[in-house]
Amino acid sequence: QVQLVQSGAEVKKPGASVKVSCKASAYTFTNYGISWVRQAPGQGLEWMGWISAYNGNTNYAQKLQGRVTMTTDTSTTTAYMELRSLRSDDTAVYYCARGIFPNAVAGPNYFDYWGQGTRVTVSS
Amino acid sequence: EIVLTQSPATLSLSPGERATLSCRASQSVSRYLAWYQQKPGQAPRLLIYDASNRATGIPARFSGSGSGTDFTLTISSLEPEDFAVYYCQQRSNWPPITFGQGTRLEIK
């Protein structure tokens, strides 16, 4: 069955960077896009951006532009999200999520499979 | 940016009752709206997409309706496992993809 397995929890100091991985299995990786969504403690869901696993095209939320980079490695069917210059309000659970439609170039849509989440804590 | 406003913030009902959750968009999203369920400590689960299409494996007691700016998620007869937080999400006008702030469905 389709699975997205994320890397483990991270604790970082303000100003540091974090890179979260998302290993996909049981589907054709390059046929779909991957979005990253985060959830601060006790809060709602926030879309961070999207990457095409077909050609690497990206689209990021404006508030994160310049601090976030999303990449994929098709040889290992893994997506990555790097967030730099971390602040305390970046403390959240970070999810990768697959778009439901098998069109990897049309942009983000709805999310049918999700990773288990990676908790990132930013604290001095 | 399209803002999605969900109401009520909290809904208190008993098992067997009918639940009606609302999501209003700040501008038309046509039918490009989804609903998710999230339980504590879990990732969200897609229930409905394109306003009224049930995702794979979702029970028939979940249904969605609406278009334009006003949408509804209905759970026809609540089961104990349905008590959770529900989010709507639009894909009509991006970036960004946006979510509503959530409705907490709690046991009365």
Short mmCIF file of N, CA and C in Angstrom, two decimals, chain B residues 13-101:
data_model
loop_
_atom_site.label_atom_id
_atom_site.label_comp_id
_atom_site.label_asym_id
_atom_site.label_seq_id
_atom_site.Cartn_x
_atom_site.Cartn_y
_atom_site.Cartn_z
N LEU B 13 -22.39 16.86 20.01
CA LEU B 13 -23.49 15.99 19.61
C LEU B 13 -23.31 14.61 20.23
N SER B 14 -24.33 13.81 20.13
CA SER B 14 -24.29 12.45 20.66
C SER B 14 -24.20 11.44 19.51
N PRO B 15 -23.64 10.27 19.78
CA PRO B 15 -23.64 9.21 18.75
C PRO B 15 -25.05 8.95 18.24
N GLY B 16 -25.15 8.76 16.93
CA GLY B 16 -26.44 8.54 16.29
C GLY B 16 -27.06 9.81 15.74
N GLU B 17 -26.61 10.96 16.22
CA GLU B 17 -27.16 12.22 15.72
C GLU B 17 -26.51 12.60 14.39
N ARG B 18 -27.13 13.57 13.73
CA ARG B 18 -26.65 14.08 12.45
C ARG B 18 -25.79 15.31 12.70
N ALA B 19 -24.64 15.37 12.04
CA ALA B 19 -23.73 16.51 12.17
C ALA B 19 -23.68 17.28 10.87
N THR B 20 -23.76 18.60 11.00
CA THR B 20 -23.66 19.48 9.83
C THR B 20 -22.58 20.52 10.10
N LEU B 21 -21.51 20.48 9.30
CA LEU B 21 -20.39 21.39 9.45
C LEU B 21 -20.34 22.30 8.23
N SER B 22 -19.98 23.56 8.45
CA SER B 22 -20.01 24.55 7.39
C SER B 22 -18.62 25.09 7.10
N CYS B 23 -18.38 25.43 5.85
CA CYS B 23 -17.14 26.07 5.41
C CYS B 23 -17.52 27.14 4.40
N ARG B 24 -17.11 28.36 4.67
CA ARG B 24 -17.42 29.49 3.78
C ARG B 24 -16.13 30.09 3.25
N ALA B 25 -16.06 30.29 1.94
CA ALA B 25 -14.87 30.85 1.30
C ALA B 25 -15.04 32.35 1.07
N SER B 26 -13.91 33.07 1.14
CA SER B 26 -13.94 34.53 0.98
C SER B 26 -14.20 34.94 -0.47
N GLN B 27 -14.01 34.02 -1.40
CA GLN B 27 -14.39 34.22 -2.79
C GLN B 27 -14.66 32.84 -3.38
N SER B 28 -15.27 32.82 -4.55
CA SER B 28 -15.68 31.54 -5.11
C SER B 28 -14.49 30.60 -5.33
N VAL B 29 -14.69 29.35 -4.93
CA VAL B 29 -13.71 28.30 -5.22
C VAL B 29 -14.31 27.25 -6.14
N SER B 30 -15.42 27.62 -6.81
CA SER B 30 -16.14 26.68 -7.66
C SER B 30 -16.48 25.43 -6.80
N ARG B 31 -16.04 24.25 -7.21
CA ARG B 31 -16.27 23.06 -6.39
C ARG B 31 -14.95 22.47 -5.91
N TYR B 32 -13.89 23.30 -5.93
CA TYR B 32 -12.56 22.81 -5.59
C TYR B 32 -12.30 22.86 -4.09
N LEU B 33 -13.06 22.06 -3.39
CA LEU B 33 -12.98 22.05 -1.93
C LEU B 33 -12.96 20.62 -1.41
N ALA B 34 -12.15 20.42 -0.37
CA ALA B 34 -12.04 19.10 0.26
C ALA B 34 -12.30 19.22 1.75
N TRP B 35 -12.60 18.06 2.35
CA TRP B 35 -12.77 17.95 3.80
C TRP B 35 -11.84 16.87 4.33
N TYR B 36 -11.26 17.15 5.50
CA TYR B 36 -10.36 16.21 6.17
C TYR B 36 -10.83 16.00 7.61
N GLN B 37 -10.51 14.84 8.13
CA GLN B 37 -10.73 14.51 9.53
C GLN B 37 -9.36 14.32 10.18
N GLN B 38 -9.18 14.87 11.37
CA GLN B 38 -7.93 14.66 12.08
C GLN B 38 -8.21 14.28 13.53
N LYS B 39 -7.61 13.18 13.95
CA LYS B 39 -7.69 12.74 15.34
C LYS B 39 -6.38 13.07 16.04
N PRO B 40 -6.40 13.20 17.37
CA PRO B 40 -5.17 13.59 18.10
C PRO B 40 -4.00 12.67 17.78
N GLY B 41 -2.86 13.29 17.49
CA GLY B 41 -1.66 12.54 17.23
C GLY B 41 -1.59 11.87 15.88
N GLN B 42 -2.58 12.13 15.01
CA GLN B 42 -2.60 11.50 13.70
C GLN B 42 -2.55 12.55 12.59
N ALA B 43 -2.13 12.11 11.41
CA ALA B 43 -2.20 12.97 10.23
C ALA B 43 -3.65 13.12 9.80
N PRO B 44 -3.94 14.19 9.08
CA PRO B 44 -5.30 14.34 8.54
C PRO B 44 -5.63 13.20 7.57
N ARG B 45 -6.93 12.94 7.44
CA ARG B 45 -7.44 11.90 6.55
C ARG B 45 -8.41 12.55 5.58
N LEU B 46 -8.19 12.36 4.29
CA LEU B 46 -9.08 12.94 3.28
C LEU B 46 -10.42 12.22 3.30
N LEU B 47 -11.51 13.00 3.42
CA LEU B 47 -12.86 12.44 3.41
C LEU B 47 -13.56 12.70 2.07
N ILE B 48 -13.56 13.96 1.66
CA ILE B 48 -14.34 14.43 0.51
C ILE B 48 -13.45 15.32 -0.33
N TYR B 49 -13.51 15.19 -1.66
CA TYR B 49 -12.81 16.13 -2.54
C TYR B 49 -13.75 16.59 -3.64
N ASP B 50 -13.38 17.70 -4.26
CA ASP B 50 -14.25 18.33 -5.26
C ASP B 50 -15.68 18.46 -4.74
N ALA B 51 -15.77 18.89 -3.51
CA ALA B 51 -17.01 19.24 -2.81
C ALA B 51 -17.88 18.06 -2.41
N SER B 52 -17.97 17.02 -3.25
CA SER B 52 -18.95 15.98 -2.97
C SER B 52 -18.48 14.56 -3.26
N ASN B 53 -17.24 14.39 -3.68
CA ASN B 53 -16.74 13.05 -3.99
C ASN B 53 -16.09 12.43 -2.77
N ARG B 54 -16.60 11.27 -2.36
CA ARG B 54 -15.97 10.58 -1.23
C ARG B 54 -14.64 9.98 -1.64
N ALA B 55 -13.65 10.13 -0.80
CA ALA B 55 -12.35 9.51 -1.06
C ALA B 55 -12.46 8.00 -0.85
N THR B 56 -11.47 7.29 -1.33
CA THR B 56 -11.46 5.84 -1.24
C THR B 56 -11.59 5.37 0.20
N GLY B 57 -12.53 4.46 0.44
CA GLY B 57 -12.67 3.85 1.75
C GLY B 57 -13.47 4.65 2.76
N ILE B 58 -13.99 5.80 2.36
CA ILE B 58 -14.75 6.64 3.30
C ILE B 58 -16.20 6.16 3.36
N PRO B 59 -16.73 5.95 4.56
CA PRO B 59 -18.10 5.44 4.69
C PRO B 59 -19.14 6.39 4.11
N ALA B 60 -20.25 5.80 3.69
CA ALA B 60 -21.30 6.56 3.02
C ALA B 60 -22.00 7.55 3.95
N ARG B 61 -21.80 7.43 5.27
CA ARG B 61 -22.45 8.40 6.17
C ARG B 61 -21.83 9.80 6.05
N PHE B 62 -20.67 9.88 5.41
CA PHE B 62 -20.04 11.18 5.15
C PHE B 62 -20.46 11.68 3.76
N SER B 63 -20.97 12.90 3.71
CA SER B 63 -21.31 13.47 2.41
C SER B 63 -20.98 14.95 2.41
N GLY B 64 -20.67 15.46 1.21
CA GLY B 64 -20.35 16.86 1.05
C GLY B 64 -21.23 17.50 0.00
N SER B 65 -21.48 18.79 0.18
CA SER B 65 -22.29 19.52 -0.79
C SER B 65 -21.82 20.96 -0.84
N GLY B 66 -22.31 21.67 -1.87
CA GLY B 66 -22.01 23.09 -2.01
C GLY B 66 -21.21 23.41 -3.24
N SER B 67 -21.14 24.70 -3.51
CA SER B 67 -20.33 25.22 -4.61
C SER B 67 -20.20 26.73 -4.43
N GLY B 68 -19.23 27.30 -5.10
CA GLY B 68 -19.03 28.74 -4.97
C GLY B 68 -18.34 29.09 -3.67
N THR B 69 -19.11 29.62 -2.73
CA THR B 69 -18.52 30.05 -1.45
C THR B 69 -19.04 29.29 -0.24
N ASP B 70 -20.09 28.50 -0.38
CA ASP B 70 -20.70 27.85 0.77
C ASP B 70 -20.73 26.33 0.62
N PHE B 71 -20.16 25.65 1.61
CA PHE B 71 -20.01 24.20 1.56
C PHE B 71 -20.43 23.58 2.89
N THR B 72 -20.87 22.34 2.80
CA THR B 72 -21.33 21.62 3.99
C THR B 72 -20.79 20.20 3.97
N LEU B 73 -20.32 19.76 5.13
CA LEU B 73 -20.01 18.36 5.37
C LEU B 73 -21.08 17.82 6.30
N THR B 74 -21.72 16.74 5.91
CA THR B 74 -22.75 16.12 6.72
C THR B 74 -22.33 14.71 7.09
N ILE B 75 -22.49 14.41 8.37
CA ILE B 75 -22.30 13.03 8.85
C ILE B 75 -23.68 12.58 9.29
N SER B 76 -24.24 11.61 8.61
CA SER B 76 -25.67 11.32 8.74
C SER B 76 -26.03 10.75 10.11
N SER B 77 -25.18 9.89 10.65
CA SER B 77 -25.45 9.29 11.95
C SER B 77 -24.09 9.04 12.61
N LEU B 78 -23.79 9.81 13.62
CA LEU B 78 -22.45 9.80 14.20
C LEU B 78 -22.10 8.48 14.86
N GLU B 79 -20.92 7.98 14.51
CA GLU B 79 -20.33 6.84 15.17
C GLU B 79 -19.30 7.35 16.19
N PRO B 80 -18.97 6.55 17.20
CA PRO B 80 -18.01 7.02 18.22
C PRO B 80 -16.68 7.46 17.63
N GLU B 81 -16.25 6.81 16.56
CA GLU B 81 -14.95 7.15 15.95
C GLU B 81 -14.98 8.44 15.12
N ASP B 82 -16.15 9.06 14.97
CA ASP B 82 -16.24 10.27 14.16
C ASP B 82 -15.90 11.54 14.94
N PHE B 83 -15.74 11.41 16.25
CA PHE B 83 -15.47 12.61 17.04
C PHE B 83 -14.00 12.99 16.87
N ALA B 84 -13.78 14.15 16.29
CA ALA B 84 -12.45 14.55 15.82
C ALA B 84 -12.54 16.02 15.40
N VAL B 85 -11.44 16.51 14.82
CA VAL B 85 -11.44 17.86 14.24
C VAL B 85 -11.54 17.73 12.72
N TYR B 86 -12.33 18.59 12.12
CA TYR B 86 -12.56 18.57 10.68
C TYR B 86 -12.09 19.87 10.06
N TYR B 87 -11.37 19.74 8.94
CA TYR B 87 -10.86 20.90 8.21
C TYR B 87 -11.36 20.88 6.77
N CYS B 88 -11.66 22.06 6.25
CA CYS B 88 -11.88 22.20 4.82
C CYS B 88 -10.61 22.78 4.19
N GLN B 89 -10.46 22.56 2.88
CA GLN B 89 -9.26 23.00 2.14
C GLN B 89 -9.67 23.33 0.71
N GLN B 90 -9.12 24.43 0.16
CA GLN B 90 -9.44 24.79 -1.22
C GLN B 90 -8.20 24.67 -2.09
N ARG B 91 -8.44 24.32 -3.35
CA ARG B 91 -7.35 24.26 -4.33
C ARG B 91 -7.67 25.10 -5.56
N SER B 92 -8.66 25.98 -5.42
CA SER B 92 -9.10 26.74 -6.59
C SER B 92 -8.10 27.79 -7.01
N ASN B 93 -7.56 28.50 -6.02
CA ASN B 93 -6.72 29.65 -6.30
C ASN B 93 -5.48 29.51 -5.44
N TRP B 94 -4.40 29.11 -6.07
CA TRP B 94 -3.15 28.91 -5.32
C TRP B 94 -2.00 29.50 -6.11
N PRO B 95 -0.84 29.81 -5.53
CA PRO B 95 -0.65 29.68 -4.08
C PRO B 95 -1.34 30.81 -3.33
N PRO B 96 -1.64 30.60 -2.06
CA PRO B 96 -1.41 29.34 -1.38
C PRO B 96 -2.64 28.45 -1.39
N ILE B 97 -2.44 27.15 -1.24
CA ILE B 97 -3.49 26.26 -0.79
C ILE B 97 -3.86 26.72 0.62
N THR B 98 -5.15 26.79 0.93
CA THR B 98 -5.54 27.23 2.26
C THR B 98 -6.50 26.25 2.91
N PHE B 99 -6.43 26.24 4.23
CA PHE B 99 -7.30 25.41 5.06
C PHE B 99 -8.17 26.30 5.93
N GLY B 100 -9.34 25.80 6.31
CA GLY B 100 -10.10 26.45 7.35
C GLY B 100 -9.45 26.23 8.70
N GLN B 101 -9.96 26.90 9.70
CA GLN B 101 -9.35 26.83 11.03
C GLN B 101 -9.79 25.59 11.82
#
